[in-house]
Coordinates of C-alpha atoms in Angstrom, one line a residue:
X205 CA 39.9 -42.5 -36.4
X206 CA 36.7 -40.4 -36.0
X207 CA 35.6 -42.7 -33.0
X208 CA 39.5 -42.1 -31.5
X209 CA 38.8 -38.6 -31.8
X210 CA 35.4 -38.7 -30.4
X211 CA 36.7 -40.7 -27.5
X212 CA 39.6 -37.8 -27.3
X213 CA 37.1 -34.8 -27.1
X214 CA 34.9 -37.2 -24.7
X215 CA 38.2 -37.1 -22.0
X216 CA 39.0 -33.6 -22.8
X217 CA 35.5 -32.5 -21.7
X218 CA 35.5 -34.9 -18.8
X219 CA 38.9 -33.5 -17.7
X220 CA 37.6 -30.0 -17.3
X221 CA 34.9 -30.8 -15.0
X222 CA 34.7 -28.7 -12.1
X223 CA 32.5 -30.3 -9.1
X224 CA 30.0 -28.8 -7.1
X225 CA 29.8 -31.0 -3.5
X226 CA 25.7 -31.1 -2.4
X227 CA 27.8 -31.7 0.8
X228 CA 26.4 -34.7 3.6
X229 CA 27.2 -34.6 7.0
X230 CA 28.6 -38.3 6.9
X231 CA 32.5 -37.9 7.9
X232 CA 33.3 -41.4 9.4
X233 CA 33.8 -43.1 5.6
X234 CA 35.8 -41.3 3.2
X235 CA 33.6 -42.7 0.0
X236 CA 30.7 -41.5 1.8
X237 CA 31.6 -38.3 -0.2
X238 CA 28.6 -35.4 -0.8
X239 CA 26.6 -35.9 -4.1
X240 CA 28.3 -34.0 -6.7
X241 CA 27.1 -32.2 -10.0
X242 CA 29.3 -32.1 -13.2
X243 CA 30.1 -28.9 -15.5
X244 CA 31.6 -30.3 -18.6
X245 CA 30.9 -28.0 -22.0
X246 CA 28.5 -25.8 -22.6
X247 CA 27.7 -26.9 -25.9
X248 CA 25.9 -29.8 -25.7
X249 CA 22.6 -31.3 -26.8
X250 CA 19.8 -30.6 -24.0
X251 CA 18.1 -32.9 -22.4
X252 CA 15.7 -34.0 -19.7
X253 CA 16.4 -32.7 -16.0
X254 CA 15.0 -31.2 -13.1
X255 CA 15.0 -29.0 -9.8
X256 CA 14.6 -31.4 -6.8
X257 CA 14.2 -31.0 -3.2
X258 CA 15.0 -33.3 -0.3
X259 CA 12.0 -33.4 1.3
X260 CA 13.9 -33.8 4.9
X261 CA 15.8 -30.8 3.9
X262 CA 13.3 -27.7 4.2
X263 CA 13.7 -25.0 6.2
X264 CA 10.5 -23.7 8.0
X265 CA 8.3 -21.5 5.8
X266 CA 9.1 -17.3 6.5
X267 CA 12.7 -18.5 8.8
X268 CA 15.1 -15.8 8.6
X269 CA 18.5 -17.9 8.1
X270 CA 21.6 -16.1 9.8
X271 CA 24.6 -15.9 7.2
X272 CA 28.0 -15.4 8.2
X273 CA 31.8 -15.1 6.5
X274 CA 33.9 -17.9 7.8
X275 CA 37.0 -16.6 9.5
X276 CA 39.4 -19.4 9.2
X277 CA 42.2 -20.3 7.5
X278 CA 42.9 -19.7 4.0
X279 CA 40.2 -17.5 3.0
X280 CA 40.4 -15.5 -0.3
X281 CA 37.2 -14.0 -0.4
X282 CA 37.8 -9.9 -0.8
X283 CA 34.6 -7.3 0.7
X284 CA 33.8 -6.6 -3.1
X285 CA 33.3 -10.6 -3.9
X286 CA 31.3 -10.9 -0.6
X287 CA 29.1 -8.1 -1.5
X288 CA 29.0 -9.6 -5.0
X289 CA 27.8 -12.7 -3.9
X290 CA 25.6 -11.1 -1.2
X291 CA 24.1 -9.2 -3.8
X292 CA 23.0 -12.7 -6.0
X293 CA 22.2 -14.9 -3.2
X294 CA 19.4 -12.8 -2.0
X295 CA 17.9 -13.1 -5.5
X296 CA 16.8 -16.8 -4.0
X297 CA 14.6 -14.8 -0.8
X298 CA 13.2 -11.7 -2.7
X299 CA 11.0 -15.1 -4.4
X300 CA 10.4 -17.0 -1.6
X301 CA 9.2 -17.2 2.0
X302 CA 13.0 -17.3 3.3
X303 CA 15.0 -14.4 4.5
X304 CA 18.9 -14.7 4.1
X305 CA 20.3 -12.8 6.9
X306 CA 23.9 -11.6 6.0
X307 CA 25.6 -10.5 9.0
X308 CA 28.7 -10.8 11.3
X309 CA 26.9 -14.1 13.2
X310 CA 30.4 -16.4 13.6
X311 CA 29.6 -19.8 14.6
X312 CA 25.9 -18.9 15.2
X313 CA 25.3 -18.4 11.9
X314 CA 23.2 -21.2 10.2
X315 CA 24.8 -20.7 6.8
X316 CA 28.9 -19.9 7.2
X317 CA 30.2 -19.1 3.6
X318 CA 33.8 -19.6 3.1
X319 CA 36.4 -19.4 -0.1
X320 CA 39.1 -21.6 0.3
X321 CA 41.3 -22.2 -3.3
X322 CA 41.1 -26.0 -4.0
X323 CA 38.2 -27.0 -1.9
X324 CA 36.0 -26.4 -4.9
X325 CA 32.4 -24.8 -4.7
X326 CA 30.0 -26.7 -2.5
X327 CA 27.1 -26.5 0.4
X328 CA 25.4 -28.5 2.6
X329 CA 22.0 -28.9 1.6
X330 CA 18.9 -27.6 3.5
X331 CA 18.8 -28.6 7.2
X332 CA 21.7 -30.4 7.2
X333 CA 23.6 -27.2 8.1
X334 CA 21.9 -28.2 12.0
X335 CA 23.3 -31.8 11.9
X336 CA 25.5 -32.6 15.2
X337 CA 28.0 -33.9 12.6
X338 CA 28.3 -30.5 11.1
X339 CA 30.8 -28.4 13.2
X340 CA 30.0 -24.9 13.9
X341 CA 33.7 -24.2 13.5
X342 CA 33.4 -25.3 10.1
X343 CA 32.2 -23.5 6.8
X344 CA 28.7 -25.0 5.7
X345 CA 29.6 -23.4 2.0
X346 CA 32.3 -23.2 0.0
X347 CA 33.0 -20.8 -3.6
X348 CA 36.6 -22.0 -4.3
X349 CA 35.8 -21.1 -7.8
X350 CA 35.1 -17.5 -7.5
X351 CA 37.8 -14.6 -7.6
X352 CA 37.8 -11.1 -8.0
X353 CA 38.1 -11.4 -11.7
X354 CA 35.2 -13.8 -11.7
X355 CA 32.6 -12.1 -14.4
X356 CA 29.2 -11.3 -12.5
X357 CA 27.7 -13.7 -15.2
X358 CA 29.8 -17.0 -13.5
X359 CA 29.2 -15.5 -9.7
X360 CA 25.6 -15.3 -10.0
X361 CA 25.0 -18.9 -11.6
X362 CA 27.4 -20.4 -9.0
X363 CA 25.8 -18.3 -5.8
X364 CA 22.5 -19.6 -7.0
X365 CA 23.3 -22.6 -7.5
X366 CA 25.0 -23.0 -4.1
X367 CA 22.4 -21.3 -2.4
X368 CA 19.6 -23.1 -4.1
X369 CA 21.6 -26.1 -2.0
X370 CA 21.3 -24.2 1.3
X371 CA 17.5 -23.9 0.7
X372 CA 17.5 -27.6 0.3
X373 CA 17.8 -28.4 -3.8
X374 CA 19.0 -31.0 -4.7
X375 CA 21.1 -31.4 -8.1
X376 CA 19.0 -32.6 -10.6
X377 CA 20.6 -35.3 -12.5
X378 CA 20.7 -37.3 -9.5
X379 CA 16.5 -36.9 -9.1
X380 CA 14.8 -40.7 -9.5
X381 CA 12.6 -38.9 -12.2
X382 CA 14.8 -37.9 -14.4
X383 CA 15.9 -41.8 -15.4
X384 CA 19.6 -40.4 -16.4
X385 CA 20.6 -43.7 -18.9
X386 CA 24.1 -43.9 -18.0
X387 CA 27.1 -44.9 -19.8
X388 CA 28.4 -46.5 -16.4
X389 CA 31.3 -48.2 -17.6
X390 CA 32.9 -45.0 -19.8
X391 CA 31.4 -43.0 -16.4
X392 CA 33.1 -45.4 -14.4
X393 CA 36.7 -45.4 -16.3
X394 CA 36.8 -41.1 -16.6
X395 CA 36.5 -40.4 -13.1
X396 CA 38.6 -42.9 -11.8
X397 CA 41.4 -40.7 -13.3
X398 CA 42.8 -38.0 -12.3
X399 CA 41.5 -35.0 -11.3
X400 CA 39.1 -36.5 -9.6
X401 CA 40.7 -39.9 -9.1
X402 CA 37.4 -41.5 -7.2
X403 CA 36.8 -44.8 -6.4
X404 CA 34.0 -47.0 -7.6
X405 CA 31.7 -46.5 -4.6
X406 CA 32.5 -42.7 -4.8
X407 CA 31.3 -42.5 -8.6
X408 CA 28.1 -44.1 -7.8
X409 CA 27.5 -42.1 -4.7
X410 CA 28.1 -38.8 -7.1
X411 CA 26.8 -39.7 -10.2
X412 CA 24.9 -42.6 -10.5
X413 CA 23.2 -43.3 -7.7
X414 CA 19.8 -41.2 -7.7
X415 CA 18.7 -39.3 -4.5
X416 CA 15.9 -41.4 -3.4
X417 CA 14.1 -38.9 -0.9
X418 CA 12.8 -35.9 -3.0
X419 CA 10.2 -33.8 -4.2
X420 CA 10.4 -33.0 -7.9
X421 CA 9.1 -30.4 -10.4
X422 CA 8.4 -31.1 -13.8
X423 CA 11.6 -31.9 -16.0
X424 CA 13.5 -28.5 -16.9
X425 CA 16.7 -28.5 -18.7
X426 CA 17.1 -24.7 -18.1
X427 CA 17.1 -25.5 -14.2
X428 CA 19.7 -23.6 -12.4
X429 CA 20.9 -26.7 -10.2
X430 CA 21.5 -28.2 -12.9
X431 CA 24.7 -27.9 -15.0
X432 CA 26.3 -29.6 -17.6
X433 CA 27.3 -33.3 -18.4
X434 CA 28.6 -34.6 -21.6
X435 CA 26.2 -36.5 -24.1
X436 CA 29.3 -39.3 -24.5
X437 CA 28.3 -40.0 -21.1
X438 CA 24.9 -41.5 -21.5
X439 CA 23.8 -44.2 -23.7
X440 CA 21.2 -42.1 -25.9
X441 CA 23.1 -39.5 -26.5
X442 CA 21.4 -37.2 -24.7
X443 CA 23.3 -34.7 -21.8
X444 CA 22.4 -31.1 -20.9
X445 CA 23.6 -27.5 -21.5
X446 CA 24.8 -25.5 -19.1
X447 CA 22.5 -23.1 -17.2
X448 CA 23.3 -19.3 -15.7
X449 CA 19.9 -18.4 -14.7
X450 CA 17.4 -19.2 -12.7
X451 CA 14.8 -20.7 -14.9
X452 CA 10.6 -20.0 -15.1
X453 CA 10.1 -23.6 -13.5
X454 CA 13.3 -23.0 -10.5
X455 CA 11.2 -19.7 -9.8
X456 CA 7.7 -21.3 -9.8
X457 CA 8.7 -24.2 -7.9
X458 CA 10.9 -22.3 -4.9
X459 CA 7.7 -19.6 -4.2
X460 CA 5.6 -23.0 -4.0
X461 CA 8.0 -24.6 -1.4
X462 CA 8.3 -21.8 0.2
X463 CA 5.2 -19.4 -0.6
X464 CA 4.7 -16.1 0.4
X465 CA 2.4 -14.9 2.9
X466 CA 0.5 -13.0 0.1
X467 CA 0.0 -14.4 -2.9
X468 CA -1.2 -11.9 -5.1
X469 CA -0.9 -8.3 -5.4
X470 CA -3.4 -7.6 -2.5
X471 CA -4.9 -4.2 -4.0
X472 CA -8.1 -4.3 -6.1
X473 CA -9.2 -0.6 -8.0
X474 CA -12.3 -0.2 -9.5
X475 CA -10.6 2.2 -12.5
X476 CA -8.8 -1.4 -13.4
X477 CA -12.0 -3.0 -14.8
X478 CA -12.7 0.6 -16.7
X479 CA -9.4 0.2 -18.0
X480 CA -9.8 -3.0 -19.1
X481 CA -13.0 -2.3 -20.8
X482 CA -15.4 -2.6 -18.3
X483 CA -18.8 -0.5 -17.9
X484 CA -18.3 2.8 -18.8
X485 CA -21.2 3.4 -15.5
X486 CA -18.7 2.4 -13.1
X487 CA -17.0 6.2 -14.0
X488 CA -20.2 7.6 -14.2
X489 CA -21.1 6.1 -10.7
X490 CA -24.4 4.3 -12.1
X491 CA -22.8 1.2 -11.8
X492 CA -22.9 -0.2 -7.5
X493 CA -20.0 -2.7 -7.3
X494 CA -16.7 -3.3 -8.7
X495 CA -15.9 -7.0 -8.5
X496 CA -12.6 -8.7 -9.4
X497 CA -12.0 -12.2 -8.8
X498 CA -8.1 -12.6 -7.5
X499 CA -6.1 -15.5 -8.4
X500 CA -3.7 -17.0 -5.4
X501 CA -0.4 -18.2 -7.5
X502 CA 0.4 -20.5 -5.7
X503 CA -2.4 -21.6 -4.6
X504 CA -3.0 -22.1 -1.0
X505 CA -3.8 -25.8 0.6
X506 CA -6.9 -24.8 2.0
X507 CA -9.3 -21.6 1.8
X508 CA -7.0 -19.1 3.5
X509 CA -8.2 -16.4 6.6
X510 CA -8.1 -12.5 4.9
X511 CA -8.8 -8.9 5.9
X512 CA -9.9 -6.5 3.9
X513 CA -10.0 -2.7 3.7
X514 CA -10.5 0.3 1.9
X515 CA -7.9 2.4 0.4
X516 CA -9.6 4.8 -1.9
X517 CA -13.0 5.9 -1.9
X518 CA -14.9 8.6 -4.8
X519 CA -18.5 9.8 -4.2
X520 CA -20.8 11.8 -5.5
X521 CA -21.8 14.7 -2.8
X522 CA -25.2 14.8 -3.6
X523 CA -26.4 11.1 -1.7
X524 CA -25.3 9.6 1.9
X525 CA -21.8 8.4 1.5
X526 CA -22.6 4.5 1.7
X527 CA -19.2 2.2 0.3
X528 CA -18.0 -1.0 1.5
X529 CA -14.7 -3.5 0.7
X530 CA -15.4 -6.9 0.8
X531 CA -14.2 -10.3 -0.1
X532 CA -16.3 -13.7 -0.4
X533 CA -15.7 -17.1 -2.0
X534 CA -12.9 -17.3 -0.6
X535 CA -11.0 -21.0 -1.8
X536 CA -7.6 -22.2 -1.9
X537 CA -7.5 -20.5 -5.3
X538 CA -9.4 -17.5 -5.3
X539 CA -11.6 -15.2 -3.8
X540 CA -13.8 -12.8 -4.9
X541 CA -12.9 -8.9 -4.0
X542 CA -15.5 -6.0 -4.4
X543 CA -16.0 -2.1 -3.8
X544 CA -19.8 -1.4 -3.6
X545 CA -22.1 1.0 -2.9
X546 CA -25.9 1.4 -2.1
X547 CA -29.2 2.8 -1.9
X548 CA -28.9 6.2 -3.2
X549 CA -25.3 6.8 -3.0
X550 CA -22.7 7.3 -6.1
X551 CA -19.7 5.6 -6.0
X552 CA -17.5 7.1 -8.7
X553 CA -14.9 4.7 -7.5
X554 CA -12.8 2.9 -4.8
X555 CA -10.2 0.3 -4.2
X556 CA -9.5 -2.1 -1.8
X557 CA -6.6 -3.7 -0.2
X558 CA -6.1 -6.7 2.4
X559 CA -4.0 -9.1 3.9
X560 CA -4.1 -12.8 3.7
X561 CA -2.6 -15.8 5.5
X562 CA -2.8 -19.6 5.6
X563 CA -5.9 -21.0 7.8
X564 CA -3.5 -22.8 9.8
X565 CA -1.4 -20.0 11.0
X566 CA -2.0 -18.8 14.6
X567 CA 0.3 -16.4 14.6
X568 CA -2.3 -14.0 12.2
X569 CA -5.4 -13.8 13.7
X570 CA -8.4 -12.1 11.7
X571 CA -11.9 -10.8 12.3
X572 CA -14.3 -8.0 11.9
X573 CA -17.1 -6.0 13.5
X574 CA -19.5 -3.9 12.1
X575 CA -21.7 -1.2 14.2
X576 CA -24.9 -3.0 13.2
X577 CA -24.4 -6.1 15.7
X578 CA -25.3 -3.6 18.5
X579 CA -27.9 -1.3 16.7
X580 CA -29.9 -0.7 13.7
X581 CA -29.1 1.3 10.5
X582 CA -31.6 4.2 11.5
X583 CA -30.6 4.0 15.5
X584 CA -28.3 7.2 15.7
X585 CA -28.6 7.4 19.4
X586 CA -24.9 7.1 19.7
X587 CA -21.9 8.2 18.2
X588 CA -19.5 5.6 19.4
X589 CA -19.8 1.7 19.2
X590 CA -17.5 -0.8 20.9
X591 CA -16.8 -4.8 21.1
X592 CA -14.7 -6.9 22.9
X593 CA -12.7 -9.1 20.7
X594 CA -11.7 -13.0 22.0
X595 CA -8.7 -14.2 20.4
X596 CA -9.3 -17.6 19.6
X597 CA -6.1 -18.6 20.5
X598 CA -4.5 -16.2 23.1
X599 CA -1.2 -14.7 22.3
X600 CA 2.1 -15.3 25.1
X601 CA 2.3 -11.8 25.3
X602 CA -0.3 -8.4 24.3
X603 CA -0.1 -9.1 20.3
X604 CA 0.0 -6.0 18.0
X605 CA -3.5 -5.3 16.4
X606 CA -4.2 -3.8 13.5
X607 CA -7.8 -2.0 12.9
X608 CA -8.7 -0.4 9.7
X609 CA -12.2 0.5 7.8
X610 CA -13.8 -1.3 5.5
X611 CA -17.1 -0.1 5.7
X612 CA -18.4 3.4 6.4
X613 CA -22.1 4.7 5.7
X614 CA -22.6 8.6 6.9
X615 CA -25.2 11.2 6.8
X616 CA -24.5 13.4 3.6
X617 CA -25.6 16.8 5.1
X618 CA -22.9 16.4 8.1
X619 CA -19.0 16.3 7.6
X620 CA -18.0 13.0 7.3
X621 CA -16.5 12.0 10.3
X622 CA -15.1 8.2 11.0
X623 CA -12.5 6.1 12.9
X624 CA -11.8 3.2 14.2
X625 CA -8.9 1.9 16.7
X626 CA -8.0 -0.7 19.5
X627 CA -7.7 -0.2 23.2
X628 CA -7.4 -2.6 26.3
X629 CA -5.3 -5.1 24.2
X630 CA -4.1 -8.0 25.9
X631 CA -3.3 -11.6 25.6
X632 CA -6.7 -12.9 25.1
X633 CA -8.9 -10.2 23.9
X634 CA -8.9 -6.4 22.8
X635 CA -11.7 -3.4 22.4
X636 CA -12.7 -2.2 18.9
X637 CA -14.0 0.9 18.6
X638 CA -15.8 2.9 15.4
X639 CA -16.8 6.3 16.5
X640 CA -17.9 9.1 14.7
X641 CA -17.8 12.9 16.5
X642 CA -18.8 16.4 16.1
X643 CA -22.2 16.8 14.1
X644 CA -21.7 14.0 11.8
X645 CA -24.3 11.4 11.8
X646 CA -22.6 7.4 11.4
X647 CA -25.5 5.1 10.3
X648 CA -23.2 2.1 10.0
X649 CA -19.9 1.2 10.4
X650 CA -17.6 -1.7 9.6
X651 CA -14.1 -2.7 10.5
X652 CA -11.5 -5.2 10.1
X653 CA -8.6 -6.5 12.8
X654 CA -5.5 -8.2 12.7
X655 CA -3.6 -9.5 15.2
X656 CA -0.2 -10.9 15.4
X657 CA 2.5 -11.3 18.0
X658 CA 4.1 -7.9 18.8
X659 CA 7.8 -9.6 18.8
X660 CA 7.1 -11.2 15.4
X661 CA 10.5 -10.4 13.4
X662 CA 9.3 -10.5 10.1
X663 CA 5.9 -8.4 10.6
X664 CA 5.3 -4.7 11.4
X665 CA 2.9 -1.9 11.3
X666 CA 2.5 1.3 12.1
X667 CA -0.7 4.2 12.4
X668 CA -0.2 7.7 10.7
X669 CA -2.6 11.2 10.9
X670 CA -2.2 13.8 8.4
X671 CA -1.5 17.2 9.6
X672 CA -4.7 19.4 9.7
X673 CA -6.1 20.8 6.6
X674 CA -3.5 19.6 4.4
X675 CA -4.8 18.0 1.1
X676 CA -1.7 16.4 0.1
X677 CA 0.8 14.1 2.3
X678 CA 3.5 12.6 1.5
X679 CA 6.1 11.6 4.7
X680 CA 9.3 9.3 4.9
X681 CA 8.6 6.2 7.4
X682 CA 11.4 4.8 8.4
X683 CA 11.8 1.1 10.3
X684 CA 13.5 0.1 12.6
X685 CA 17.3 -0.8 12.1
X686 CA 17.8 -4.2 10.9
X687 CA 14.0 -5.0 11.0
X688 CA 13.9 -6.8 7.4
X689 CA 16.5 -8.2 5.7
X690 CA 14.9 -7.8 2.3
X691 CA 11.9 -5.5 0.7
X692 CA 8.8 -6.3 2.9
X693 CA 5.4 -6.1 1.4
X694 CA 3.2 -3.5 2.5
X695 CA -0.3 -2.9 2.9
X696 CA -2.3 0.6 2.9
X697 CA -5.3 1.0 4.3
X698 CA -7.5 4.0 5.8
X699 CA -8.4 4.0 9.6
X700 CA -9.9 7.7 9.5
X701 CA -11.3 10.2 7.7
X702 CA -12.3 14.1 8.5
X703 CA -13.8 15.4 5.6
X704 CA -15.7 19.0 5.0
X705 CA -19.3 17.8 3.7
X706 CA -20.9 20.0 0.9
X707 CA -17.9 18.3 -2.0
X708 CA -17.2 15.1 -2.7
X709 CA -15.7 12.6 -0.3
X710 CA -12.3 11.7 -2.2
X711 CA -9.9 10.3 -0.1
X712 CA -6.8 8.0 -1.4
X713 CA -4.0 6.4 0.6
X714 CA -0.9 4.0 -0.7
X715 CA 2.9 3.8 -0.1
X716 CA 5.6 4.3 -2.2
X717 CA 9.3 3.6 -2.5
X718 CA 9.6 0.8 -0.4
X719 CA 12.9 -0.6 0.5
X720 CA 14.0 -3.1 3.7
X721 CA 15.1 0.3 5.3
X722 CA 11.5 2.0 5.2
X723 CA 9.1 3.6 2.6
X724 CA 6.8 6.8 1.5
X725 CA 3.4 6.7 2.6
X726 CA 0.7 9.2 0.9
X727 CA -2.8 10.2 1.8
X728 CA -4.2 12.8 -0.8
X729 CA -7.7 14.1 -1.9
X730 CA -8.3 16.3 -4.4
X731 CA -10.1 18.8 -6.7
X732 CA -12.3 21.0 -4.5
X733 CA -12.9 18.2 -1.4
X734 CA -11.7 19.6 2.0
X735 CA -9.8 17.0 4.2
X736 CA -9.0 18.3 7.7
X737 CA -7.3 14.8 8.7
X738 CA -6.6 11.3 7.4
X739 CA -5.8 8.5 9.3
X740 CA -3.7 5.8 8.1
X741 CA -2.5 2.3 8.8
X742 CA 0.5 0.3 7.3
X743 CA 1.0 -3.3 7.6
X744 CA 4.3 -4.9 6.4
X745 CA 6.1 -8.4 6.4
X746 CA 8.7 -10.1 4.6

């Protein structure tokens, strides 16, 4: 009797399977049905499983992937559902190097969501939204599960799972790692009944057949794409729980199939190694660099291109104000970041901020220049200095370039005066300029550039000046409508600073409040230092 009522529980389960199509764009044979994933109870034993990828499936890295409503027939899907499942979906690009899109694209759209009753939940997976056999009168997802009166706990683990799909996962019991040790026969007799009602072929093609062409993290049985399957169904004894989340290893692996452009926090401060217990000099301003080694998570395939520059700088008024940002061995996983100082000068503190980007990208182009390639330290015959840049690989069109200072080295008994912008930009090549004016005497001088193509959607920057005389600033930037789909990152560095000698050179500059829509951006001094301007520079991307 107890195996009769194991057997009993074992088809009750099975019977209340709900199935998930990883739909394939193979139509001409009807057992040539999508891969499906099974939800049986959620209280089994856990075991083995993990997030896969199609290799054939990928999007390309930073795509912004149009997403669209389906108008036809029989849809059920209310605005509040939509904005519900809006709302999870684009949990999957605030990780990753993707943007989803949502907007009214029809049949242009490369992801068309639809909710049609009794078609189940499903998506194509990755790339194969684009296959000729995929029409673009037809949905390319489906959440015939979901309703209004679907908690926000079963929307969000079925949006991310479907959308994990769209970005090209694969469901996880079906990955050749995994080594699933099937019941077959018991697998075999339960879905050939009803609700499901599938032929031989079709079981294997779901179930038991593994997805030969994938790329695999380790195994993780917490794995959103993967849900639950009955331990009756295997012949250890071993099936899975049932997953709601997105797990640690379905984060860590997405961001390394699709990495950001940055990957770390891009902003070193020299107050972070006092806080952490570092020299008590460094606050005294005995102490001449500030040095953090940065960790790239992930890492990057080869040592990647960056550009540095400063964001905050605090000196002493009594030496020449003398403080560079730099960054050196650079790998694919680190690179060493410092704020330093020299001679006589007192750096009380600084902080440093840059952008990075793979080697092999040729959209971002880097570079630097520093006054001292045209004239000595001590040669203060000329207030102005000014290159022409060569692209190494010339843009279609004039690119945007970005110009901001990372080194600065002025006379202390003159206001500090120094700046440094682009002219003459054009498809090949640009002029950099670092100037100083007035009385102020500019003994060296050091910027950084970047370039990238002026129509690039997913980039933008901008160039702000304080108002005269004011110490603290604080304005609303704004971008333009539509520009980002999601929360961009941003950089903050200085371009220019106009500074009263006589007090202490303390000059800070960040943003704030950041949403897709726009952001705050501040430049402040403080205490008794007189700033008649700042100039700033933003660069953001998502």
């Amino acid at each position: 009797m107890a195996d009769e009522h194991s057997v009993a529980e074992t088809q009750s389960r099975v019977n209340r399977i709900k199935i998930c199509y990883q739909s394939l764009p193979s139509f001409d044979d009807n057992d040539e049905v999508p891969a499906s994933n099974l939800v049986i109870a959620a209280d089994n034993a856990s075991g083995p499983a993990q997030l896969a990828i199609g290799k054939d499936k990928f999007w390309d890295l930073g795509q912004t992937l149009k997403v669209s409503w389906w108008d036809g027939p029989g849809q059920t899907g209310s605005d509040a559902l939509k904005k519900r499942v809006k709302k999870f979906a684009k949990e999957w690009d605030a990780l990753c190097n993707i943007n989803l899109d949502f907007g009214n694209y029809g049949q242009d759209a490369e992801i068309r969501v639809a909710f049609q009753v009794g078609d189940g939940s499903w998506s194509f997976v990755g790339k194969d939204c684009l296959n000729p056999k995929v029409k673009k009168s037809e949905p390319t997802m489906n959440f015939g599960w979901l309703a209004d009166s679907s908690s926000d706990e079963d929307v969000r683990s079925v949006v991310l799972h479907e959308f994990g799909h769209a970005l090209g996962c694969i469901h996880e019991h079906q990955n050749p790692d995994v080594g699933i040790k099937w019941n077959e026969d018991l697998v075999i007799k339960e879905f050939s009944k009803p609700p499901n009602s599938w032929s031989v072929k079709k079981i294997r093609r779901n179930i038991l057949d593994p997805v030969a062409t994938s790329m695999n993290s380790v195994f993780d049985p917490d794995s959103i794409m993967l849900y639950a399957y009955d331990a009756e169904l295997t012949l250890n004894g071993k099936g899975t729980h049932e997953n709601k989340e997105l797990s640690a290893m379905d984060i860590s692996f997405i961001k390394k199939l699709y990495p950001p452009q940055a990957r770390d926090d891009g902003f070193f401060d020299t107050d972070e190694l006092v806080a952490k217990g570092g020299t008590p000099d460094m606050a005294s301003g005995l102490a001449l660099t500030g040095t953090e080694v940065v960790t790239f998570e992930p890492p990057f395939k080869a040592p990647p291109k960056i550009a540095i520059g400063l964001a905050r700088i605090d000196m002493a008024c009594k030496a020449n104000k003398a403080v560079a940002a730099t960054v050196d061995r650079i790998s694919a996983q680190s690179a060493q970041v410092s704020v330093s100082t020299w001679d006589t000068s007192i750096l009380y503190g600084g902080a440093a901020t840059w952008v990075e980007a793979q080697a092999s990208d040729s959209q971002w182009q880097f570079g630097e220049f520093n006054t001292q390639e045209q004239r000595d330290r001590n040669d203060t015959s000329s207030q102005t200095a000014q290159k022409t840049i060569y692209f190494e690989e010339a843009y279609a069109k004039p690119p945007t370039v970005v110009v901001v200072l990372k080194l600065i080295d002025l006379e202390n008994h003159k206001d500090y005066r120094v700046q440094t912008y682009a002219s003459d930009i054009c498809e090949d090549r640009f002029t950099i300029h670092i100037d100083t004016w007035g009385d102020s005497i500019l003994y060296a001088g050091a910027a950084s550039w970047m370039a990238y193509p002026a129509d690039l959607k997913t980039s933008l920057s901008a160039s702000f000046v304080t108002k005269e005389g004011r110490a603290k600033t604080t304005e609303r930037f704004e971008f333009s409508a539509g520009k980002f789909v999601k929360k961009p990152t941003v950089r903050t560095f200085l371009n220019m600073i106009d500074i009263k000698c006589g007090t202490d050179l303390r000059i800070k500059t960040w943003a704030d409040q950041i949403t897709q829509n726009g952001l705050d951006w501040h430049a402040d001094t403080w205490k008794d230092t007189q700033l008649r301007q700042a100039g700033v520079s933003i660069v953001a991307w998502a």
